[in-house]
Coordinates of C-alpha atoms in Angstrom, one line a residue:
V1 CA 188.2 82.9 162.8
R2 CA 190.6 82.7 165.7
R3 CA 191.9 79.3 164.6
N4 CA 192.4 80.5 161.0
S5 CA 194.3 83.5 162.3
L6 CA 196.5 81.4 164.4
Q7 CA 197.2 79.0 161.5
K8 CA 198.0 82.0 159.2
R9 CA 200.3 83.5 161.8
F10 CA 202.0 80.1 162.2
L11 CA 202.4 79.7 158.5
R12 CA 203.7 83.2 158.1
A13 CA 206.4 82.4 160.7
I14 CA 207.3 78.9 159.5
V15 CA 207.1 79.2 155.7
P16 CA 210.1 81.6 155.4
V17 CA 212.1 79.3 157.6
I18 CA 211.2 76.3 155.4
C19 CA 212.1 78.2 152.2
L20 CA 215.4 79.3 153.7
T21 CA 216.2 75.8 155.0
V22 CA 215.5 74.3 151.5
A23 CA 216.8 77.0 149.3
L24 CA 220.1 77.8 151.0
P25 CA 221.7 74.3 150.7
L26 CA 220.5 74.0 147.1
S27 CA 221.9 77.4 146.3
L28 CA 225.3 76.6 147.9
F29 CA 225.3 73.3 145.9
E30 CA 224.7 75.1 142.6
Y31 CA 227.4 77.7 143.4
R32 CA 229.8 74.9 144.2
D33 CA 229.1 73.3 140.9
Y34 CA 229.6 76.6 139.1
R35 CA 233.0 77.2 140.8
K36 CA 234.0 73.6 140.0
G37 CA 233.1 74.2 136.4
M38 CA 235.2 77.4 136.3
D39 CA 238.1 75.6 137.9
E40 CA 237.8 73.0 135.2
L41 CA 237.8 75.6 132.5
R42 CA 241.0 77.2 133.9
T43 CA 242.7 73.8 134.1
R44 CA 241.7 73.1 130.4
L45 CA 243.0 76.6 129.4
H46 CA 246.4 75.9 130.8
S47 CA 246.4 72.4 129.3
I48 CA 245.5 73.8 125.8
L49 CA 248.1 76.5 126.2
R50 CA 250.9 74.0 126.9
S51 CA 249.9 71.6 124.1
Q52 CA 249.3 74.3 121.5
S53 CA 252.6 76.1 122.3
D54 CA 254.5 72.9 121.7
V55 CA 252.7 72.2 118.4
A56 CA 253.0 75.8 117.1
A57 CA 256.7 76.1 117.9
Q58 CA 257.8 74.2 114.7
A59 CA 255.4 76.1 112.5
L60 CA 256.7 79.5 113.9
W61 CA 260.3 78.5 113.5
N62 CA 259.7 77.6 109.9
V63 CA 257.4 80.5 109.3
D64 CA 254.7 78.1 108.1
M65 CA 251.6 80.2 108.4
E66 CA 249.4 77.7 106.7
R67 CA 250.3 75.0 109.2
L68 CA 250.0 77.5 112.0
Q69 CA 246.5 78.4 110.9
L70 CA 245.5 74.7 110.8
I71 CA 246.9 74.3 114.3
I72 CA 244.8 77.1 115.9
R73 CA 241.7 76.0 113.9
S74 CA 242.0 72.6 115.4
A75 CA 242.3 74.0 118.9
A76 CA 239.4 76.4 118.3
A77 CA 237.2 73.4 117.5
D78 CA 236.8 73.1 121.3
P79 CA 233.4 74.7 122.0
D80 CA 234.7 76.3 125.2
V81 CA 237.4 78.2 123.3
A82 CA 236.3 81.7 122.4
G83 CA 239.4 82.7 120.5
I84 CA 243.1 82.1 119.9
S85 CA 245.8 84.3 118.6
V86 CA 249.5 83.7 117.9
L87 CA 252.0 86.5 118.1
D88 CA 255.6 86.8 117.0
E89 CA 258.4 87.7 119.4
D90 CA 257.7 91.4 118.7
G91 CA 254.1 91.1 119.8
Q92 CA 252.6 91.3 116.3
T93 CA 249.7 89.0 115.5
L94 CA 250.5 86.3 113.0
A95 CA 247.3 84.2 113.1
G96 CA 244.1 84.3 115.0
I97 CA 240.6 82.8 115.0
G98 CA 237.4 83.5 116.8
K99 CA 237.3 86.2 119.4
I100 CA 240.9 87.4 119.2
P101 CA 242.0 87.8 122.9
A102 CA 244.0 90.8 123.8
M103 CA 247.0 90.7 126.1
D104 CA 245.9 93.8 128.0
R105 CA 242.6 92.0 128.8
A106 CA 244.1 88.9 130.3
G107 CA 241.6 87.7 132.9
D108 CA 240.3 84.7 134.7
L109 CA 239.7 82.7 131.5
T110 CA 242.3 84.3 129.3
G111 CA 245.9 83.1 129.4
F112 CA 249.1 83.2 127.4
M113 CA 252.3 81.3 127.1
E114 CA 255.6 82.0 125.5
I115 CA 256.6 79.7 122.7
Y116 CA 260.1 78.4 122.5
F117 CA 261.7 76.2 119.8
E118 CA 264.5 73.9 120.7
T119 CA 267.5 74.2 118.4
P120 CA 270.8 72.2 118.8
E121 CA 272.3 75.2 120.5
A122 CA 269.5 76.6 122.7
W123 CA 265.8 77.3 123.2
E124 CA 264.8 80.1 120.9
H125 CA 261.9 82.4 121.7
V126 CA 259.7 82.4 118.6
G127 CA 256.4 83.9 119.8
R128 CA 253.5 83.8 122.1
I129 CA 250.1 82.1 122.1
V130 CA 247.0 83.7 123.7
I131 CA 243.8 81.8 124.4
E132 CA 240.5 83.0 125.8
M133 CA 237.9 80.5 127.1
T134 CA 234.2 81.2 127.3
P135 CA 231.9 80.1 130.2
A136 CA 228.8 80.2 127.9
R137 CA 228.2 76.5 128.0
L138 CA 228.9 76.3 131.7
I139 CA 226.5 79.2 132.4
A140 CA 223.8 77.6 130.2
R141 CA 224.2 74.3 132.0
V142 CA 224.1 76.0 135.4
V143 CA 220.9 77.9 134.4
E144 CA 219.2 74.8 133.2
H145 CA 220.2 72.8 136.3
S146 CA 219.2 75.7 138.5
A147 CA 215.7 75.8 136.9
L148 CA 215.3 72.1 137.6
T149 CA 216.6 72.6 141.1
A150 CA 214.2 75.5 141.7
I151 CA 211.3 73.2 140.6
L152 CA 212.5 70.5 142.9
A153 CA 212.9 73.0 145.8
L154 CA 209.4 74.3 145.2
V155 CA 208.0 70.8 145.3
V156 CA 209.9 70.0 148.5
I157 CA 208.7 73.3 150.1
L158 CA 205.1 72.6 149.1
V159 CA 205.3 69.0 150.5
I160 CA 206.8 70.2 153.8
C161 CA 204.2 73.0 154.1
L162 CA 201.4 70.6 153.5
A163 CA 202.9 68.2 156.1
V164 CA 203.2 71.1 158.6
I165 CA 199.6 72.2 158.0
L166 CA 198.4 68.6 158.6
I167 CA 200.5 68.3 161.7
F168 CA 199.3 71.7 162.9
K169 CA 195.6 70.8 162.4
R170 CA 196.1 67.4 164.0
T171 CA 197.9 68.6 167.1
I172 CA 196.5 72.1 167.5
S173 CA 193.5 73.0 165.4
V174 CA 191.5 69.9 166.2
P175 CA 191.8 70.0 170.0
L176 CA 191.4 73.8 170.0
G177 CA 188.3 73.5 167.8
T178 CA 186.9 70.8 170.1
L179 CA 187.6 72.9 173.2
E180 CA 186.1 76.0 171.6
N181 CA 182.9 74.1 170.7
A182 CA 182.6 72.7 174.2
M183 CA 183.0 76.2 175.7
K184 CA 180.4 77.7 173.4
A185 CA 177.9 74.8 174.2
W186 CA 178.6 75.4 178.0
Q187 CA 178.0 79.1 177.7
Q188 CA 174.8 78.7 175.7
T189 CA 173.2 75.8 177.4
N190 CA 175.0 75.7 180.8
V191 CA 175.4 72.0 180.1
A192 CA 178.9 70.5 180.6
V193 CA 180.3 68.9 177.4
P194 CA 183.5 67.1 178.2
V195 CA 186.3 67.5 175.7
D196 CA 187.5 64.2 174.4
W197 CA 191.2 64.8 173.9
S198 CA 194.1 63.4 175.7
S199 CA 197.8 64.4 175.2
D200 CA 200.7 64.8 177.5
D201 CA 201.5 68.4 176.5
E202 CA 200.4 71.9 177.4
L203 CA 197.2 71.7 175.3
G204 CA 196.3 68.4 176.9
H205 CA 196.8 69.9 180.3
V206 CA 194.5 72.8 179.3
V207 CA 191.8 70.4 178.1
T208 CA 192.1 68.4 181.3
S209 CA 191.8 71.5 183.4
F210 CA 188.7 72.6 181.4
N211 CA 187.1 69.2 181.9
D212 CA 187.9 69.2 185.6
M213 CA 186.4 72.7 185.9
Q214 CA 183.2 71.7 184.2
Q215 CA 183.0 68.7 186.5
R216 CA 183.5 70.8 189.6
Q217 CA 181.0 73.4 188.3
Q218 CA 178.4 70.6 187.6
E219 CA 179.0 69.1 191.0
Y220 CA 178.5 72.6 192.6
Q221 CA 175.3 73.1 190.6
Q222 CA 174.0 69.7 191.7
E223 CA 174.8 70.5 195.3
L224 CA 173.1 73.8 195.0
A225 CA 170.0 72.1 193.5
Y226 CA 170.0 69.5 196.3
L227 CA 170.3 72.2 199.0
A228 CA 167.5 74.2 197.3
N229 CA 165.2 71.1 197.2
L230 CA 166.1 70.3 200.8
A231 CA 165.2 73.9 201.8
Q232 CA 161.9 73.7 200.0
K233 CA 161.0 70.4 201.7
E234 CA 161.8 71.9 205.1
A235 CA 159.7 74.9 204.3
R236 CA 156.7 72.8 203.4
I237 CA 157.1 70.7 206.5
A238 CA 157.2 73.8 208.6
E239 CA 154.1 75.2 207.0
E240 CA 152.2 71.9 207.6
R241 CA 153.0 72.1 211.3

């Protein structure tokens, strides 16, 4: 029972450390991938804004709503684009598709860009394009990858725990069990049972000390028996005289 309790206490102390050691780097790795994916979405958002503002400028200048709608439909084919809207210079919506982004909700994945058309005389402001990206695919990918990572982490933790248990049994439980059995046998039979264990550590020193103590005790008992026999012989000789 003592050995089991010692092993349980050891596992209660070491398992959280193992879990933290394995889970923390993997969690940081997953978070880094998520932040990298968000940065890529922002980069693509700015790229789409630039390209679509250039393409839409001609259609806005010519008030070609049919072409403008085709342009934003082409851009909305990107699965990471949640919605696009094109506004005139007064802020009125001319065309939109998907989740129409609002200017007052411009956030991390929502951006806008002014649209200018180049005339022979100058650059004319003709409108504004607003695009909102969605992290849905990124989140789904992170969740899927995190599930696989969690399974991998669980396998790694189990393997490490099994290795720790085996090492604990080999280096602590086995010599302690052998020492305990020898002590019980000595208490019950008063016969010395040397512990066959040798290691250059604290436990090895305890085993060596126990063996030395048994040997000294055995030598002392033999000496007492010898003196007792000698005393009996001297007593018999004295009686015979």
